[in-house]
PDB file of N, CA and C in Angstrom:
ATOM      1  N   LEU A   1       0.829  -1.206   0.000  1.00 55.00           N
ATOM      2  CA  LEU A   1       0.000   0.000   0.000  1.00 55.00           C
ATOM      3  C   LEU A   1       0.865   1.259   0.000  1.00 55.00           C
ATOM      4  N   LEU A   2       1.940   1.254   0.775  1.00 60.00           N
ATOM      5  CA  LEU A   2       2.831   2.408   0.784  1.00 60.00           C
ATOM      6  C   LEU A   2       3.481   2.606  -0.577  1.00 60.00           C
ATOM      7  N   HIS A   3       3.817   1.484  -1.240  1.00 62.00           N
ATOM      8  CA  HIS A   3       4.412   1.559  -2.576  1.00 62.00           C
ATOM      9  C   HIS A   3       3.442   2.232  -3.545  1.00 62.00           C
ATOM     10  N   LEU A   4       2.176   1.841  -3.495  1.00 60.00           N
ATOM     11  CA  LEU A   4       1.155   2.437  -4.366  1.00 60.00           C
ATOM     12  C   LEU A   4       1.010   3.929  -4.076  1.00 60.00           C
ATOM     13  N   GLN A   5       0.978   4.284  -2.813  1.00 65.00           N
ATOM     14  CA  GLN A   5       0.858   5.687  -2.431  1.00 65.00           C
ATOM     15  C   GLN A   5       2.045   6.487  -2.970  1.00 65.00           C
ATOM     16  N   SER A   6       3.236   5.929  -2.866  1.00 62.00           N
ATOM     17  CA  SER A   6       4.436   6.589  -3.380  1.00 62.00           C
ATOM     18  C   SER A   6       4.350   6.781  -4.891  1.00 62.00           C
ATOM     19  N   LEU A   7       3.887   5.737  -5.596  1.00 55.00           N
ATOM     20  CA  LEU A   7       3.724   5.842  -7.054  1.00 55.00           C
ATOM     21  C   LEU A   7       2.750   6.948  -7.414  1.00 55.00           C
ATOM     22  N   LEU A   8       1.630   6.999  -6.709  1.00 58.00           N
ATOM     23  CA  LEU A   8       0.610   8.005  -7.000  1.00 58.00           C
ATOM     24  C   LEU A   8       1.126   9.411  -6.725  1.00 58.00           C
ATOM     25  N   GLU A   9       1.826   9.589  -5.608  1.00 64.00           N
ATOM     26  CA  GLU A   9       2.349  10.908  -5.246  1.00 64.00           C
ATOM     27  C   GLU A   9       3.370  11.396  -6.267  1.00 64.00           C
ATOM     28  N   ARG A  10       4.179  10.493  -6.790  1.00 58.00           N
ATOM     29  CA  ARG A  10       5.213  10.881  -7.747  1.00 58.00           C
ATOM     30  C   ARG A  10       4.704  10.863  -9.183  1.00 58.00           C
ATOM     31  N   GLY A  11       3.433  10.473  -9.376  1.00 54.00           N
ATOM     32  CA  GLY A  11       2.865  10.488 -10.716  1.00 54.00           C
ATOM     33  C   GLY A  11       3.321   9.339 -11.582  1.00 54.00           C
ATOM     34  N   LEU A  12       3.905   8.307 -10.968  1.00 53.00           N
ATOM     35  CA  LEU A  12       4.473   7.220 -11.757  1.00 53.00           C
ATOM     36  C   LEU A  12       3.419   6.239 -12.269  1.00 53.00           C
ATOM     37  N   HIS A  13       2.168   6.425 -11.848  1.00 54.00           N
ATOM     38  CA  HIS A  13       1.110   5.563 -12.360  1.00 54.00           C
ATOM     39  C   HIS A  13       0.697   6.000 -13.768  1.00 54.00           C
ATOM     40  N   ARG A  14       1.080   7.202 -14.155  1.00 72.00           N
ATOM     41  CA  ARG A  14       0.748   7.685 -15.498  1.00 72.00           C
ATOM     42  C   ARG A  14       1.733   7.099 -16.505  1.00 72.00           C
ATOM     43  N   ASP A  15       1.296   6.986 -17.724  1.00 87.00           N
ATOM     44  CA  ASP A  15       2.161   6.402 -18.733  1.00 87.00           C
ATOM     45  C   ASP A  15       3.341   7.337 -19.022  1.00 87.00           C
ATOM     46  N   PRO A  16       4.422   6.766 -19.563  1.00 92.00           N
ATOM     47  CA  PRO A  16       5.640   7.550 -19.792  1.00 92.00           C
ATOM     48  C   PRO A  16       5.429   8.762 -20.694  1.00 92.00           C
ATOM     49  N   LYS A  17       4.556   8.665 -21.684  1.00 94.00           N
ATOM     50  CA  LYS A  17       4.331   9.812 -22.572  1.00 94.00           C
ATOM     51  C   LYS A  17       3.725  10.979 -21.808  1.00 94.00           C
ATOM     52  N   SER A  18       2.770  10.689 -20.936  1.00 92.00           N
ATOM     53  CA  SER A  18       2.147  11.756 -20.129  1.00 92.00           C
ATOM     54  C   SER A  18       3.156  12.383 -19.186  1.00 92.00           C
ATOM     55  N   ARG A  19       3.953  11.532 -18.520  1.00 91.00           N
ATOM     56  CA  ARG A  19       4.962  12.054 -17.587  1.00 91.00           C
ATOM     57  C   ARG A  19       5.986  12.904 -18.321  1.00 91.00           C
ATOM     58  N   LEU A  20       6.457  12.421 -19.475  1.00 95.00           N
ATOM     59  CA  LEU A  20       7.441  13.182 -20.241  1.00 95.00           C
ATOM     60  C   LEU A  20       6.874  14.529 -20.655  1.00 95.00           C
ATOM     61  N   GLN A  21       5.629  14.535 -21.107  1.00 94.00           N
ATOM     62  CA  GLN A  21       5.020  15.797 -21.527  1.00 94.00           C
ATOM     63  C   GLN A  21       4.911  16.776 -20.360  1.00 94.00           C
ATOM     64  N   GLU A  22       4.420  16.305 -19.227  1.00 91.00           N
ATOM     65  CA  GLU A  22       4.262  17.190 -18.064  1.00 91.00           C
ATOM     66  C   GLU A  22       5.610  17.754 -17.599  1.00 91.00           C
ATOM     67  N   ILE A  23       6.597  16.891 -17.484  1.00 93.00           N
ATOM     68  CA  ILE A  23       7.898  17.327 -16.965  1.00 93.00           C
ATOM     69  C   ILE A  23       8.603  18.244 -17.960  1.00 93.00           C
ATOM     70  N   SER A  24       8.564  17.903 -19.250  1.00 95.00           N
ATOM     71  CA  SER A  24       9.266  18.742 -20.231  1.00 95.00           C
ATOM     72  C   SER A  24       8.598  20.108 -20.361  1.00 95.00           C
ATOM     73  N   GLN A  25       7.278  20.158 -20.225  1.00 94.00           N
ATOM     74  CA  GLN A  25       6.609  21.464 -20.265  1.00 94.00           C
ATOM     75  C   GLN A  25       6.973  22.279 -19.032  1.00 94.00           C
ATOM     76  N   GLU A  26       7.030  21.610 -17.891  1.00 94.00           N
ATOM     77  CA  GLU A  26       7.364  22.293 -16.639  1.00 94.00           C
ATOM     78  C   GLU A  26       8.815  22.798 -16.654  1.00 94.00           C
ATOM     79  N   LYS A  27       9.749  21.939 -17.063  1.00 95.00           N
ATOM     80  CA  LYS A  27      11.168  22.279 -16.981  1.00 95.00           C
ATOM     81  C   LYS A  27      11.679  23.090 -18.171  1.00 95.00           C
ATOM     82  N   LEU A  28      11.163  22.793 -19.364  1.00 95.00           N
ATOM     83  CA  LEU A  28      11.713  23.396 -20.581  1.00 95.00           C
ATOM     84  C   LEU A  28      10.721  24.264 -21.352  1.00 95.00           C
ATOM     85  N   GLY A  29       9.446  24.182 -20.999  1.00 96.00           N
ATOM     86  CA  GLY A  29       8.432  24.899 -21.767  1.00 96.00           C
ATOM     87  C   GLY A  29       8.229  24.290 -23.149  1.00 96.00           C
ATOM     88  N   LEU A  30       8.575  22.999 -23.303  1.00 96.00           N
ATOM     89  CA  LEU A  30       8.465  22.321 -24.598  1.00 96.00           C
ATOM     90  C   LEU A  30       7.550  21.117 -24.490  1.00 96.00           C
ATOM     91  N   THR A  31       6.813  20.859 -25.566  1.00 96.00           N
ATOM     92  CA  THR A  31       6.012  19.644 -25.668  1.00 96.00           C
ATOM     93  C   THR A  31       6.778  18.657 -26.538  1.00 96.00           C
ATOM     94  N   PRO A  32       6.960  17.431 -26.067  1.00 97.00           N
ATOM     95  CA  PRO A  32       7.671  16.446 -26.879  1.00 97.00           C
ATOM     96  C   PRO A  32       6.918  16.151 -28.172  1.00 97.00           C
ATOM     97  N   THR A  33       7.667  15.903 -29.224  1.00 98.00           N
ATOM     98  CA  THR A  33       7.061  15.467 -30.475  1.00 98.00           C
ATOM     99  C   THR A  33       7.653  14.108 -30.827  1.00 98.00           C
ATOM    100  N   TYR A  34       6.877  13.334 -31.558  1.00 98.00           N
ATOM    101  CA  TYR A  34       7.284  11.984 -31.930  1.00 98.00           C
ATOM    102  C   TYR A  34       7.347  11.888 -33.441  1.00 98.00           C
ATOM    103  N   GLU A  35       8.399  11.244 -33.917  1.00 97.00           N
ATOM    104  CA  GLU A  35       8.637  11.136 -35.352  1.00 97.00           C
ATOM    105  C   GLU A  35       8.932   9.678 -35.684  1.00 97.00           C
ATOM    106  N   THR A  36       8.199   9.139 -36.659  1.00 97.00           N
ATOM    107  CA  THR A  36       8.477   7.771 -37.098  1.00 97.00           C
ATOM    108  C   THR A  36       9.764   7.783 -37.908  1.00 97.00           C
ATOM    109  N   LEU A  37      10.748   7.031 -37.441  1.00 98.00           N
ATOM    110  CA  LEU A  37      12.059   7.001 -38.086  1.00 98.00           C
ATOM    111  C   LEU A  37      12.171   5.857 -39.088  1.00 98.00           C
ATOM    112  N   LYS A  38      11.484   4.746 -38.781  1.00 97.00           N
ATOM    113  CA  LYS A  38      11.628   3.568 -39.628  1.00 97.00           C
ATOM    114  C   LYS A  38      10.424   2.649 -39.454  1.00 97.00           C
ATOM    115  N   GLU A  39      10.008   2.024 -40.554  1.00 97.00           N
ATOM    116  CA  GLU A  39       9.009   0.954 -40.521  1.00 97.00           C
ATOM    117  C   GLU A  39       9.641  -0.233 -41.228  1.00 97.00           C
ATOM    118  N   GLU A  40       9.692  -1.361 -40.533  1.00 97.00           N
ATOM    119  CA  GLU A  40      10.332  -2.542 -41.100  1.00 97.00           C
ATOM    120  C   GLU A  40       9.373  -3.722 -41.067  1.00 97.00           C
ATOM    121  N   GLY A  41       9.561  -4.641 -42.004  1.00 96.00           N
ATOM    122  CA  GLY A  41       8.817  -5.886 -41.998  1.00 96.00           C
ATOM    123  C   GLY A  41       7.565  -5.833 -42.838  1.00 96.00           C
ATOM    124  N   PRO A  42       6.947  -7.003 -43.033  1.00 94.00           N
ATOM    125  CA  PRO A  42       5.711  -7.078 -43.812  1.00 94.00           C
ATOM    126  C   PRO A  42       4.548  -6.417 -43.069  1.00 94.00           C
ATOM    127  N   ASP A  43       3.510  -6.046 -43.804  1.00 90.00           N
ATOM    128  CA  ASP A  43       2.373  -5.322 -43.219  1.00 90.00           C
ATOM    129  C   ASP A  43       1.806  -5.993 -41.969  1.00 90.00           C
ATOM    130  N   HIS A  44       1.734  -7.307 -41.958  1.00 92.00           N
ATOM    131  CA  HIS A  44       1.118  -8.004 -40.825  1.00 92.00           C
ATOM    132  C   HIS A  44       2.072  -8.164 -39.635  1.00 92.00           C
ATOM    133  N   GLU A  45       3.313  -7.755 -39.803  1.00 94.00           N
ATOM    134  CA  GLU A  45       4.303  -7.946 -38.745  1.00 94.00           C
ATOM    135  C   GLU A  45       5.332  -6.820 -38.727  1.00 94.00           C
ATOM    136  N   LYS A  46       4.854  -5.595 -38.782  1.00 96.00           N
ATOM    137  CA  LYS A  46       5.748  -4.436 -38.833  1.00 96.00           C
ATOM    138  C   LYS A  46       6.407  -4.167 -37.487  1.00 96.00           C
ATOM    139  N   THR A  47       7.578  -3.570 -37.554  1.00 97.00           N
ATOM    140  CA  THR A  47       8.247  -3.027 -36.378  1.00 97.00           C
ATOM    141  C   THR A  47       8.491  -1.550 -36.662  1.00 97.00           C
ATOM    142  N   PHE A  48       8.054  -0.718 -35.734  1.00 98.00           N
ATOM    143  CA  PHE A  48       8.200   0.728 -35.880  1.00 98.00           C
ATOM    144  C   PHE A  48       9.320   1.228 -34.983  1.00 98.00           C
ATOM    145  N   THR A  49      10.098   2.170 -35.498  1.00 98.00           N
ATOM    146  CA  THR A  49      11.098   2.881 -34.698  1.00 98.00           C
ATOM    147  C   THR A  49      10.669   4.336 -34.677  1.00 98.00           C
ATOM    148  N   VAL A  50      10.498   4.861 -33.488  1.00 98.00           N
ATOM    149  CA  VAL A  50      10.001   6.227 -33.305  1.00 98.00           C
ATOM    150  C   VAL A  50      10.989   7.002 -32.445  1.00 98.00           C
ATOM    151  N   GLY A  51      11.270   8.242 -32.838  1.00 98.00           N
ATOM    152  CA  GLY A  51      12.118   9.115 -32.051  1.00 98.00           C
ATOM    153  C   GLY A  51      11.283  10.140 -31.306  1.00 98.00           C
ATOM    154  N   VAL A  52      11.740  10.530 -30.123  1.00 98.00           N
ATOM    155  CA  VAL A  52      11.074  11.600 -29.372  1.00 98.00           C
ATOM    156  C   VAL A  52      12.018  12.794 -29.356  1.00 98.00           C
ATOM    157  N   LEU A  53      11.458  13.949 -29.692  1.00 98.00           N
ATOM    158  CA  LEU A  53      12.243  15.179 -29.763  1.00 98.00           C
ATOM    159  C   LEU A  53      11.726  16.204 -28.766  1.00 98.00           C
ATOM    160  N   LEU A  54      12.672  16.924 -28.189  1.00 97.00           N
ATOM    161  CA  LEU A  54      12.356  18.093 -27.365  1.00 97.00           C
ATOM    162  C   LEU A  54      12.970  19.266 -28.109  1.00 97.00           C
ATOM    163  N   GLY A  55      12.128  20.020 -28.766  1.00 95.00           N
ATOM    164  CA  GLY A  55      12.639  21.054 -29.658  1.00 95.00           C
ATOM    165  C   GLY A  55      13.348  20.370 -30.811  1.00 95.00           C
ATOM    166  N   GLU A  56      14.601  20.737 -31.048  1.00 94.00           N
ATOM    167  CA  GLU A  56      15.392  20.150 -32.135  1.00 94.00           C
ATOM    168  C   GLU A  56      16.179  18.924 -31.682  1.00 94.00           C
ATOM    169  N   GLU A  57      16.210  18.670 -30.367  1.00 95.00           N
ATOM    170  CA  GLU A  57      17.026  17.580 -29.824  1.00 95.00           C
ATOM    171  C   GLU A  57      16.284  16.254 -29.865  1.00 95.00           C
ATOM    172  N   LYS A  58      16.862  15.278 -30.581  1.00 96.00           N
ATOM    173  CA  LYS A  58      16.321  13.920 -30.534  1.00 96.00           C
ATOM    174  C   LYS A  58      16.868  13.288 -29.265  1.00 96.00           C
ATOM    175  N   VAL A  59      15.986  13.070 -28.306  1.00 97.00           N
ATOM    176  CA  VAL A  59      16.404  12.612 -26.986  1.00 97.00           C
ATOM    177  C   VAL A  59      16.561  11.097 -26.939  1.00 97.00           C
ATOM    178  N   ALA A  60      15.640  10.369 -27.561  1.00 98.00           N
ATOM    179  CA  ALA A  60      15.675   8.910 -27.495  1.00 98.00           C
ATOM    180  C   ALA A  60      14.817   8.338 -28.605  1.00 98.00           C
ATOM    181  N   SER A  61      14.947   7.034 -28.801  1.00 98.00           N
ATOM    182  CA  SER A  61      14.071   6.351 -29.752  1.00 98.00           C
ATOM    183  C   SER A  61      13.622   5.036 -29.147  1.00 98.00           C
ATOM    184  N   GLY A  62      12.510   4.526 -29.662  1.00 98.00           N
ATOM    185  CA  GLY A  62      11.970   3.262 -29.183  1.00 98.00           C
ATOM    186  C   GLY A  62      11.447   2.443 -30.337  1.00 98.00           C
ATOM    187  N   LYS A  63      11.328   1.142 -30.108  1.00 97.00           N
ATOM    188  CA  LYS A  63      10.806   0.226 -31.124  1.00 97.00           C
ATOM    189  C   LYS A  63       9.596  -0.504 -30.574  1.00 97.00           C
ATOM    190  N   GLY A  64       8.695  -0.885 -31.494  1.00 96.00           N
ATOM    191  CA  GLY A  64       7.550  -1.677 -31.075  1.00 96.00           C
ATOM    192  C   GLY A  64       6.736  -2.134 -32.253  1.00 96.00           C
ATOM    193  N   PRO A  65       5.788  -3.042 -32.002  1.00 96.00           N
ATOM    194  CA  PRO A  65       4.934  -3.571 -33.064  1.00 96.00           C
ATOM    195  C   PRO A  65       3.875  -2.567 -33.535  1.00 96.00           C
ATOM    196  N   THR A  66       3.694  -1.484 -32.760  1.00 95.00           N
ATOM    197  CA  THR A  66       2.795  -0.386 -33.157  1.00 95.00           C
ATOM    198  C   THR A  66       3.525   0.926 -32.890  1.00 95.00           C
ATOM    199  N   LYS A  67       3.072   1.981 -33.546  1.00 96.00           N
ATOM    200  CA  LYS A  67       3.676   3.296 -33.294  1.00 96.00           C
ATOM    201  C   LYS A  67       3.489   3.683 -31.827  1.00 96.00           C
ATOM    202  N   GLN A  68       2.301   3.382 -31.279  1.00 94.00           N
ATOM    203  CA  GLN A  68       2.001   3.714 -29.878  1.00 94.00           C
ATOM    204  C   GLN A  68       3.012   3.069 -28.929  1.00 94.00           C
ATOM    205  N   ARG A  69       3.289   1.777 -29.122  1.00 95.00           N
ATOM    206  CA  ARG A  69       4.243   1.075 -28.259  1.00 95.00           C
ATOM    207  C   ARG A  69       5.646   1.644 -28.431  1.00 95.00           C
ATOM    208  N   ALA A  70       6.012   1.981 -29.658  1.00 97.00           N
ATOM    209  CA  ALA A  70       7.336   2.557 -29.909  1.00 97.00           C
ATOM    210  C   ALA A  70       7.456   3.922 -29.233  1.00 97.00           C
ATOM    211  N   GLU A  71       6.378   4.716 -29.272  1.00 96.00           N
ATOM    212  CA  GLU A  71       6.379   6.034 -28.619  1.00 96.00           C
ATOM    213  C   GLU A  71       6.522   5.890 -27.108  1.00 96.00           C
ATOM    214  N   LEU A  72       5.826   4.908 -26.528  1.00 95.00           N
ATOM    215  CA  LEU A  72       5.931   4.689 -25.077  1.00 95.00           C
ATOM    216  C   LEU A  72       7.354   4.326 -24.684  1.00 95.00           C
ATOM    217  N   GLU A  73       7.983   3.458 -25.471  1.00 96.00           N
ATOM    218  CA  GLU A  73       9.366   3.073 -25.172  1.00 96.00           C
ATOM    219  C   GLU A  73      10.305   4.270 -25.318  1.00 96.00           C
ATOM    220  N   ALA A  74      10.090   5.064 -26.358  1.00 97.00           N
ATOM    221  CA  ALA A  74      10.927   6.249 -26.561  1.00 97.00           C
ATOM    222  C   ALA A  74      10.771   7.228 -25.398  1.00 97.00           C
ATOM    223  N   ALA A  75       9.544   7.421 -24.941  1.00 96.00           N
ATOM    224  CA  ALA A  75       9.296   8.338 -23.820  1.00 96.00           C
ATOM    225  C   ALA A  75       9.963   7.823 -22.552  1.00 96.00           C
ATOM    226  N   GLU A  76       9.861   6.509 -22.301  1.00 95.00           N
ATOM    227  CA  GLU A  76      10.491   5.913 -21.121  1.00 95.00           C
ATOM    228  C   GLU A  76      12.004   6.125 -21.161  1.00 95.00           C
ATOM    229  N   LYS A  77      12.611   5.896 -22.315  1.00 97.00           N
ATOM    230  CA  LYS A  77      14.058   6.085 -22.458  1.00 97.00           C
ATOM    231  C   LYS A  77      14.436   7.556 -22.291  1.00 97.00           C
ATOM    232  N   ALA A  78      13.601   8.457 -22.806  1.00 97.00           N
ATOM    233  CA  ALA A  78      13.884   9.897 -22.672  1.00 97.00           C
ATOM    234  C   ALA A  78      13.838  10.311 -21.204  1.00 97.00           C
ATOM    235  N   LEU A  79      12.853   9.800 -20.455  1.00 95.00           N
ATOM    236  CA  LEU A  79      12.762  10.117 -19.023  1.00 95.00           C
ATOM    237  C   LEU A  79      14.036   9.669 -18.304  1.00 95.00           C
ATOM    238  N   LYS A  80      14.498   8.473 -18.622  1.00 96.00           N
ATOM    239  CA  LYS A  80      15.722   7.963 -17.982  1.00 96.00           C
ATOM    240  C   LYS A  80      16.944   8.776 -18.396  1.00 96.00           C
ATOM    241  N   LYS A  81      17.041   9.076 -19.690  1.00 96.00           N
ATOM    242  CA  LYS A  81      18.203   9.816 -20.187  1.00 96.00           C
ATOM    243  C   LYS A  81      18.287  11.193 -19.541  1.00 96.00           C
ATOM    244  N   LYS A  82      17.134  11.846 -19.373  1.00 96.00           N
ATOM    245  CA  LYS A  82      17.098  13.177 -18.755  1.00 96.00           C
ATOM    246  C   LYS A  82      17.133  13.101 -17.227  1.00 96.00           C
ATOM    247  N   ARG A  83      17.098  11.871 -16.707  1.00 95.00           N
ATOM    248  CA  ARG A  83      17.037  11.638 -15.252  1.00 95.00           C
ATOM    249  C   ARG A  83      15.813  12.293 -14.627  1.00 95.00           C
ATOM    250  N   TRP A  84      14.686  12.168 -15.327  1.00 91.00           N
ATOM    251  CA  TRP A  84      13.417  12.719 -14.852  1.00 91.00           C
ATOM    252  C   TRP A  84      12.505  11.638 -14.276  1.00 91.00           C
ATOM    253  N   THR A  85      13.060  10.474 -13.976  1.00 75.00           N
ATOM    254  CA  THR A  85      12.230   9.379 -13.462  1.00 75.00           C
ATOM    255  C   THR A  85      12.152   9.420 -11.958  1.00 75.00           C
TER     256      THR A  85
END
């Protein structure tokens, strides 16, 4: 229960994209943007690579079977890289 309370207080129950957006707007006044860098594989089994940018800086990229999953991974990596976790 204490662990859950800690997660809620720190906002860690929200998905990485939401956390990245809130923190980057607060700290930098910027909204992250996501850019599809690569689509690989046949239509029924694609892998997407998506980059997350803060202004002109490409902070991180992520891969996944959907653009949404790739964006979540990119946001998670960006939070870690910026030490905003």
